[in-house]
Tab-separated table of C-alpha atoms and ligand atoms in Angstrom:
chain	number	residue	atom	x	y	z
D	1	MET	CA	0.000	0.000	0.000
D	2	PRO	CA	1.557	3.337	-0.988
D	3	ILE	CA	1.591	5.996	1.738
D	4	SER	CA	-1.291	8.497	1.398
D	5	HIS	CA	-0.371	12.094	0.493
D	6	LYS	CA	-1.630	13.249	3.913
D	7	ASP	CA	0.552	10.756	5.817
D	8	LEU	CA	3.470	11.623	3.561
D	9	TRP	CA	3.042	15.315	4.424
D	10	ILE	CA	2.881	14.526	8.159
D	11	LYS	CA	6.015	12.372	7.839
D	12	ILE	CA	7.938	15.122	6.022
D	13	LYS	CA	6.790	17.759	8.526
D	14	ARG	CA	7.896	15.549	11.421
D	15	GLU	CA	11.290	14.910	9.858
D	16	SER	CA	11.894	18.600	9.109
D	17	LYS	CA	11.161	19.665	12.695
D	18	GLY	CA	14.163	21.415	14.250
D	19	LYS	CA	16.291	21.149	11.069
D	20	SER	CA	18.337	24.080	9.798
D	21	SER	CA	17.110	25.612	6.533
D	22	ARG	CA	19.971	23.920	4.643
D	23	ASP	CA	19.218	20.469	6.102
D	24	GLU	CA	15.508	20.903	5.443
D	25	VAL	CA	16.202	21.743	1.784
D	26	ARG	CA	18.280	18.550	1.521
D	27	LEU	CA	15.463	16.530	3.046
D	28	LEU	CA	12.874	18.040	0.650
D	29	GLU	CA	15.162	17.467	-2.339
D	30	ASP	CA	15.546	13.813	-1.350
D	31	TYR	CA	11.776	13.393	-1.230
D	32	LEU	CA	11.238	15.306	-4.489
D	33	SER	CA	13.814	13.242	-6.378
D	34	ASP	CA	11.818	10.117	-5.666
D	35	TRP	CA	8.304	11.511	-5.992
D	36	PRO	CA	5.328	9.191	-6.680
D	37	GLU	CA	3.765	9.633	-10.099
D	38	TYR	CA	0.153	9.688	-8.889
D	39	LYS	CA	-1.772	12.759	-9.990
D	40	GLY	CA	-4.019	15.037	-7.927
D	41	PRO	CA	-3.114	15.669	-4.295
D	42	TYR	CA	0.355	14.107	-4.683
D	43	GLN	CA	1.287	16.624	-7.370
D	44	GLU	CA	-0.208	19.487	-5.311
D	45	LEU	CA	1.938	18.400	-2.383
D	46	ARG	CA	4.940	18.263	-4.696
D	47	LYS	CA	4.320	21.903	-5.705
D	48	LYS	CA	3.993	22.881	-2.045
D	49	LEU	CA	7.343	21.220	-1.250
D	50	GLU	CA	9.004	22.882	-4.238
D	51	ARG	CA	7.750	26.293	-3.050
D	52	ARG	CA	8.971	25.592	0.485
D	53	ALA	CA	12.394	24.479	-0.798
D	54	ALA	CA	12.671	27.647	-2.932
D	55	GLU	CA	11.852	29.825	0.122
D	56	LEU	CA	14.347	27.980	2.293
D	57	ARG	CA	17.091	28.337	-0.329
D	58	LYS	CA	16.466	32.099	-0.196
D	59	VAL	CA	16.716	32.074	3.622
D	60	ASP	CA	19.907	30.063	3.409
D	61	ARG	CA	21.471	32.530	0.958
D	62	VAL	CA	20.663	35.421	3.326
D	63	LEU	CA	22.143	33.535	6.285
D	64	ALA	CA	25.260	32.637	4.328
D	65	SER	CA	25.762	36.286	3.410
D	66	HIS	CA	26.165	37.147	7.101
D	67	SER	CA	29.696	36.465	8.235
D	68	ALA	CA	29.970	33.174	10.072
D	69	SER	CA	31.053	33.347	13.688
D	70	ASP	CA	33.259	30.869	15.510
D	71	ASP	CA	31.772	31.761	18.875
D	72	PRO	CA	29.414	28.938	19.912
D	73	PHE	CA	27.516	31.366	22.187
D	74	SER	CA	26.702	33.691	19.310
D	75	VAL	CA	23.325	32.621	17.974
D	76	ARG	CA	21.759	34.102	14.866
D	77	LYS	CA	18.243	35.359	15.445
D	78	ARG	CA	15.320	33.623	13.741
D	79	GLY	CA	11.593	33.463	14.470
D	80	LEU	CA	9.495	35.864	16.556
D	81	ALA	CA	11.940	35.991	19.457
D	82	GLU	CA	14.866	34.160	20.930
D	83	VAL	CA	14.089	32.266	24.131
D	84	ALA	CA	16.974	31.176	26.362
D	85	LEU	CA	16.529	28.056	28.504
D	86	VAL	CA	18.196	28.770	31.822
D	87	GLY	CA	18.529	26.671	34.964
D	88	LEU	CA	20.856	24.984	37.417
D	89	PRO	CA	22.728	21.805	36.377
D	90	ASN	CA	20.783	18.683	35.464
D	91	VAL	CA	17.280	20.149	35.934
D	92	GLY	CA	16.047	19.173	32.448
D	93	LYS	CA	16.775	22.163	30.182
D	94	THR	CA	17.936	20.068	27.242
D	95	SER	CA	14.953	17.740	27.709
D	96	VAL	CA	12.653	20.782	27.346
D	97	LEU	CA	14.511	21.858	24.175
D	98	THR	CA	14.163	18.401	22.637
D	99	ALA	CA	10.480	18.168	23.513
D	100	LEU	CA	9.632	21.584	22.041
D	101	THR	CA	11.795	21.532	18.941
D	102	GLY	CA	12.607	17.922	18.061
D	103	THR	CA	16.278	18.940	17.957
D	104	HIS	CA	18.658	16.145	18.887
D	105	ALA	CA	20.937	17.111	21.750
D	106	GLU	CA	22.571	15.151	24.517
D	107	VAL	CA	20.386	14.564	27.575
D	108	ALA	CA	22.108	12.731	30.443
D	109	ASP	CA	21.686	12.159	34.118
D	110	TYR	CA	24.714	14.133	35.255
D	111	PRO	CA	25.388	17.862	35.567
D	112	TYR	CA	27.165	19.938	32.923
D	113	THR	CA	26.085	17.723	30.021
D	114	THR	CA	25.543	20.888	27.980
D	115	LEU	CA	28.658	23.039	27.697
D	116	THR	CA	27.845	24.998	24.557
D	117	PRO	CA	24.357	26.100	23.459
D	118	ASN	CA	21.993	23.840	21.515
D	119	VAL	CA	19.591	25.669	19.253
D	120	GLY	CA	16.256	24.607	17.792
D	121	MET	CA	13.075	26.107	16.356
D	122	PHE	CA	9.822	25.714	18.246
D	123	SER	CA	7.189	25.923	15.505
D	124	LEU	CA	3.444	25.933	15.725
D	125	GLY	CA	2.233	26.602	12.171
D	126	GLY	CA	3.366	30.123	11.335
D	127	VAL	CA	4.370	30.855	14.955
D	128	GLU	CA	8.080	30.239	15.455
D	129	PHE	CA	10.415	30.863	18.376
D	130	GLU	CA	14.110	30.146	18.480
D	131	ILE	CA	14.990	28.174	21.604
D	132	VAL	CA	18.554	28.324	22.895
D	133	ASP	CA	19.450	25.663	25.456
D	134	LEU	CA	22.286	27.035	27.552
D	135	PRO	CA	24.872	25.378	29.770
D	136	PRO	CA	23.809	25.422	33.423
D	137	PHE	CA	24.168	28.280	35.860
D	138	PRO	CA	26.488	26.874	38.519
D	139	GLU	CA	25.141	26.378	42.022
D	140	GLY	CA	28.056	28.447	43.353
D	141	ALA	CA	29.718	31.528	41.888
D	142	LEU	CA	29.180	32.134	38.202
D	143	ASP	CA	32.835	33.026	37.566
D	144	GLU	CA	33.833	29.509	38.610
D	145	VAL	CA	32.817	28.211	35.182
D	146	HIS	CA	34.946	28.926	32.141
D	147	TYR	CA	31.907	29.762	29.995
D	148	ALA	CA	30.585	32.501	32.351
D	149	ALA	CA	31.157	35.304	29.825
D	150	GLY	CA	29.441	33.354	27.020
D	151	LEU	CA	26.499	32.516	29.261
D	152	LYS	CA	26.018	36.165	30.128
D	153	GLU	CA	26.219	37.238	26.493
D	154	ALA	CA	23.683	34.581	25.485
D	155	CYS	CA	21.243	35.675	28.219
D	156	LEU	CA	21.582	39.323	27.233
D	157	ASN	CA	20.976	38.415	23.581
D	158	ALA	CA	17.741	36.575	24.310
D	159	ALA	CA	14.482	38.531	24.300
D	160	LEU	CA	12.770	36.035	26.594
D	161	LEU	CA	13.747	33.421	29.145
D	162	CYS	CA	12.409	30.013	29.954
D	163	ILE	CA	13.465	29.343	33.536
D	164	VAL	CA	13.678	25.612	34.227
D	165	VAL	CA	13.577	24.207	37.772
D	166	ASN	CA	13.457	20.628	38.997
D	167	LEU	CA	10.346	20.268	41.159
D	168	GLU	CA	11.874	17.263	42.915
D	169	GLY	CA	14.595	19.481	44.357
D	170	ASP	CA	14.496	22.703	46.391
D	171	PHE	CA	13.014	24.735	43.575
D	172	GLU	CA	12.551	27.858	45.669
D	173	LEU	CA	16.328	27.957	46.187
D	174	GLN	CA	16.913	27.172	42.474
D	175	LEU	CA	14.678	30.070	41.530
D	176	ASP	CA	16.352	32.484	43.958
D	177	THR	CA	19.833	31.494	42.736
D	178	LEU	CA	18.838	32.006	39.116
D	179	ARG	CA	16.976	35.253	39.628
D	180	GLY	CA	19.964	36.601	41.585
D	181	ALA	CA	22.448	35.604	38.873
D	182	LEU	CA	20.243	36.937	36.063
D	183	SER	CA	19.718	40.219	37.807
D	184	ASP	CA	23.495	40.588	38.442
D	185	MET	CA	23.975	40.118	34.698
D	186	GLY	CA	21.337	42.732	33.915
D	187	ALA	CA	19.367	40.025	32.134
D	188	ASP	CA	15.989	40.153	33.879
D	189	ARG	CA	13.877	39.347	30.863
D	190	PRO	CA	10.192	38.424	30.650
D	191	ALA	CA	10.024	34.708	31.408
D	192	VAL	CA	7.946	31.564	31.470
D	193	LEU	CA	8.702	29.023	34.192
D	194	VAL	CA	8.931	25.302	33.612
D	195	GLY	CA	8.906	22.839	36.527
D	196	THR	CA	10.288	19.438	35.470
D	197	HIS	CA	9.663	15.966	36.891
D	198	VAL	CA	5.890	16.337	37.277
D	199	ASP	CA	5.800	12.725	36.038
D	200	ALA	CA	7.950	11.621	38.986
D	201	GLY	CA	5.394	12.527	41.645
D	202	ALA	CA	6.146	16.254	41.829
D	203	SER	CA	2.878	17.417	40.250
D	204	ALA	CA	1.528	18.961	43.491
D	205	GLU	CA	4.562	21.260	43.577
D	206	ILE	CA	3.375	23.045	40.459
D	207	GLU	CA	0.862	25.086	42.499
D	208	ARG	CA	3.646	26.219	44.826
D	209	LEU	CA	5.762	27.195	41.799
D	210	ARG	CA	2.820	29.234	40.506
D	211	VAL	CA	2.851	31.256	43.728
D	212	LEU	CA	6.610	31.879	43.431
D	213	ALA	CA	6.232	32.781	39.748
D	214	ALA	CA	4.748	36.187	40.590
D	215	GLY	CA	2.399	36.165	37.619
D	216	ALA	CA	4.775	34.586	35.072
D	217	PRO	CA	3.212	31.701	33.088
D	218	VAL	CA	4.020	28.287	34.606
D	219	PHE	CA	4.140	24.859	32.929
D	220	GLY	CA	4.778	21.396	34.261
D	221	PHE	CA	7.123	19.130	32.300
D	222	PRO	CA	6.709	16.717	30.588
D	223	LEU	CA	4.036	18.774	28.860
D	224	GLY	CA	0.529	17.374	28.562
D	225	GLU	CA	-1.130	16.452	25.265
D	226	GLY	CA	-1.403	19.561	23.039
D	227	GLU	CA	0.153	21.833	25.680
D	228	GLU	CA	2.721	23.172	23.193
D	229	ARG	CA	0.004	25.532	22.009
D	230	ALA	CA	-0.374	26.989	25.518
D	231	VAL	CA	3.417	27.458	25.704
D	232	ALA	CA	3.399	29.271	22.341
D	233	GLU	CA	0.487	31.453	23.539
D	234	ALA	CA	2.346	32.309	26.743
D	235	LEU	CA	5.533	33.234	24.833
D	236	CYS	CA	3.456	35.341	22.439
D	237	GLY	CA	1.809	37.055	25.427
D	238	LEU	CA	5.254	38.131	26.634
D	239	ILE	CA	5.913	39.957	23.346
D	240	GLY	CA	2.444	41.468	22.975
D	241	ARG	CA	1.106	39.009	20.418
D	242	ILE	CA	-1.877	36.695	20.249
D	243	ILE	CA	-2.337	33.504	18.252
D	244	VAL	CA	-5.146	33.226	15.718
D	245	ASP	CA	-5.736	30.518	13.118
D	246	ALA	CA	-6.241	31.190	9.443
D	247	ARG	CA	-7.935	28.722	7.104
D	248	ASP	CA	-8.069	28.811	3.341
D	249	PRO	CA	-11.802	29.283	2.548
D	250	VAL	CA	-11.475	27.250	-0.654
D	251	SER	CA	-9.374	24.220	0.295
D	252	LYS	CA	-10.643	24.225	3.922
D	253	GLU	CA	-7.303	22.644	4.836
D	254	GLU	CA	-6.211	22.481	8.494
D	255	PRO	CA	-5.964	26.060	9.787
D	256	LEU	CA	-2.475	27.460	10.354
D	257	ALA	CA	-1.561	29.425	13.500
D	258	TYR	CA	-0.265	32.999	13.185
D	259	ALA	CA	0.990	35.411	15.842
D	260	VAL	CA	-0.539	38.863	15.290
D	261	PRO	CA	0.024	41.917	17.497
D	262	GLU	CA	-2.592	42.385	20.243
D	263	GLY	CA	-5.381	44.551	18.823
D	264	ALA	CA	-4.648	43.460	15.231
D	265	CYS	CA	-7.494	43.332	12.714
D	266	VAL	CA	-8.313	41.015	9.797
D	267	LEU	CA	-6.276	43.175	7.388
D	268	ASP	CA	-3.158	42.836	9.601
D	269	LEU	CA	-3.561	39.054	9.565
D	270	ALA	CA	-3.947	39.047	5.764
D	271	GLY	CA	-0.706	41.040	5.436
D	272	LEU	CA	1.093	38.581	7.680
D	273	ILE	CA	-0.040	35.635	5.571
D	274	HIS	CA	0.969	37.263	2.285
D	275	LYS	CA	1.271	40.833	1.076
D	276	ASP	CA	-0.853	39.999	-1.979
D	277	LEU	CA	-3.608	38.692	0.255
D	278	ALA	CA	-3.675	42.048	2.071
D	279	LYS	CA	-4.312	43.711	-1.317
D	280	LYS	CA	-6.973	41.241	-2.426
D	281	ALA	CA	-8.811	40.728	0.894
D	282	ARG	CA	-12.389	42.051	0.965
D	283	ARG	CA	-13.934	40.604	4.128
D	284	ALA	CA	-13.658	37.564	6.384
D	285	ARG	CA	-15.557	34.892	8.240
D	286	VAL	CA	-14.710	34.396	11.906
D	287	TRP	CA	-15.279	31.547	14.359
D	288	GLY	CA	-14.315	32.040	17.995
D	289	PRO	CA	-14.157	34.582	20.808
D	290	SER	CA	-14.356	37.750	18.677
D	291	SER	CA	-17.383	36.575	16.660
D	292	SER	CA	-20.996	36.865	17.800
D	293	PHE	CA	-21.753	33.503	16.170
D	294	ASP	CA	-19.836	30.844	14.234
D	295	GLY	CA	-18.814	31.934	10.753
D	296	GLN	CA	-19.847	35.573	11.277
D	297	GLU	CA	-18.974	37.794	8.315
D	298	VAL	CA	-16.838	40.747	9.304
D	299	GLY	CA	-14.999	43.638	7.654
D	300	LEU	CA	-11.249	44.042	7.296
D	301	ASP	CA	-11.124	46.318	10.355
D	302	HIS	CA	-12.604	43.631	12.636
D	303	VAL	CA	-10.336	43.261	15.703
D	304	LEU	CA	-9.242	39.679	16.367
D	305	SER	CA	-9.138	37.808	19.690
D	306	PRO	CA	-6.863	34.939	20.778
D	307	GLY	CA	-8.191	31.611	19.519
D	308	ASP	CA	-10.179	33.022	16.575
D	309	THR	CA	-10.290	31.012	13.358
D	310	VAL	CA	-10.462	33.255	10.316
D	311	GLU	CA	-11.201	32.685	6.639
D	312	ILE	CA	-10.153	35.664	4.553
D	313	LEU	CA	-12.362	36.194	1.512
D	314	THR	CA	-11.182	37.895	-1.643
D	315	ARG	CA	-14.632	38.404	-3.193
V	401	GTP	N1	11.400	11.752	34.955
V	401	GTP	C1	11.866	12.897	34.436
V	401	GTP	N2	13.159	12.978	34.100
V	401	GTP	C2	13.596	14.132	33.570
V	401	GTP	C3	12.723	15.243	33.351
V	401	GTP	N3	13.450	16.240	32.818
V	401	GTP	C4	14.719	15.782	32.699
V	401	GTP	N4	14.810	14.512	33.160
V	401	GTP	C5	16.028	13.688	33.229
V	401	GTP	O1	16.986	14.436	33.976
V	401	GTP	C6	18.303	14.234	33.455
V	401	GTP	C7	18.919	15.583	33.068
V	401	GTP	O2	18.228	16.105	31.951
V	401	GTP	P1	18.883	17.169	30.943
V	401	GTP	O3	17.799	17.586	30.028
V	401	GTP	O4	20.147	16.654	30.372
V	401	GTP	O5	19.220	18.323	31.995
V	401	GTP	P2	20.006	19.689	31.731
V	401	GTP	O6	19.391	20.711	32.619
V	401	GTP	O7	20.055	20.007	30.286
V	401	GTP	O8	21.448	19.272	32.267
V	401	GTP	P3	22.848	20.087	32.077
V	401	GTP	O9	23.008	20.388	30.626
V	401	GTP	O10	23.868	19.116	32.551
V	401	GTP	O11	22.743	21.287	32.936
V	401	GTP	C8	18.136	13.270	32.268
V	401	GTP	O12	18.369	11.971	32.733
V	401	GTP	C9	16.676	13.451	31.870
V	401	GTP	O13	16.153	12.297	31.241
V	401	GTP	C10	11.346	15.102	33.724
V	401	GTP	O14	10.504	16.001	33.592
V	401	GTP	N5	10.975	13.903	34.256
V	402	MG	MG1	21.653	20.276	29.081
């Protein structure tokens, strides 16, 4: 039985998760070179992959035109914002990176496994954050580790932080140590908090972490089914964006998530999807919190709410 075009697409998407643009192009080229001859949806998927590969080649050319750096702590910015994973040794930072991005990096049950940053993209449709998994903050003085300067630079470079604590340990102390070190660096950035080991009987501690979080969004790790969306929403909230879903009114394919600025209207969303769509858009249909009823027709100046699903109409 040949694989269906839908399963093939899911397989390709899964394999491209966390890959650099160059590696993703290679993967797409491999698939395209051996493409099934069936007509219809297979050939539409082929066109979609060809378009994606062409876009990625463009991205790769732009990246290559920037001078390459030998400094492993210098990370090129991609996506909506760069999020640094910070925490004491062995708390689960790299495990969080792998879970969110699919990037392969060494996870091991001893401290200082990570000594230079691992980078991956956390993607939810059109919503993308760059996640930088950093070496641990030491439990003692920061200048005792040889990478102290690089760690500081990486924290200052990040727009957001994901503070990781192990809920099985003294997480109040972990949090104090980290907040102290970050503030000494001048790197108090907006943050989400992740408490690991909820699967090892530490789930009740999450409520206590919420109290210590002082309003910052809190997640237990491992994440629950579909909780990546909530993480993406929380990160968007920290940069003044909301997530809405856009669906093609003709194909009715699975909607794709987009991060629009808070207060954005239908026209802003159209422009984010494609500049041509912003020119052609006439009105929209909306399902969700900002609509009075499912499928309500609205104008281009209709203000969107988080969780809306929108079909933009060009006639
Ligand atoms: N049961 C359980 N184990 C976890 C969890 N998070 C991490 N671990 C385990 O804890 C150990 C350390 O995980 P890492 O992700 O390497 O921790 P790290 O913070 O990146 O470690 P360093 O890079 O050395 O600072 C590994 O054995 C992981 O499998 C969790 O939520 N639950
Ligand atoms: Mg690590």
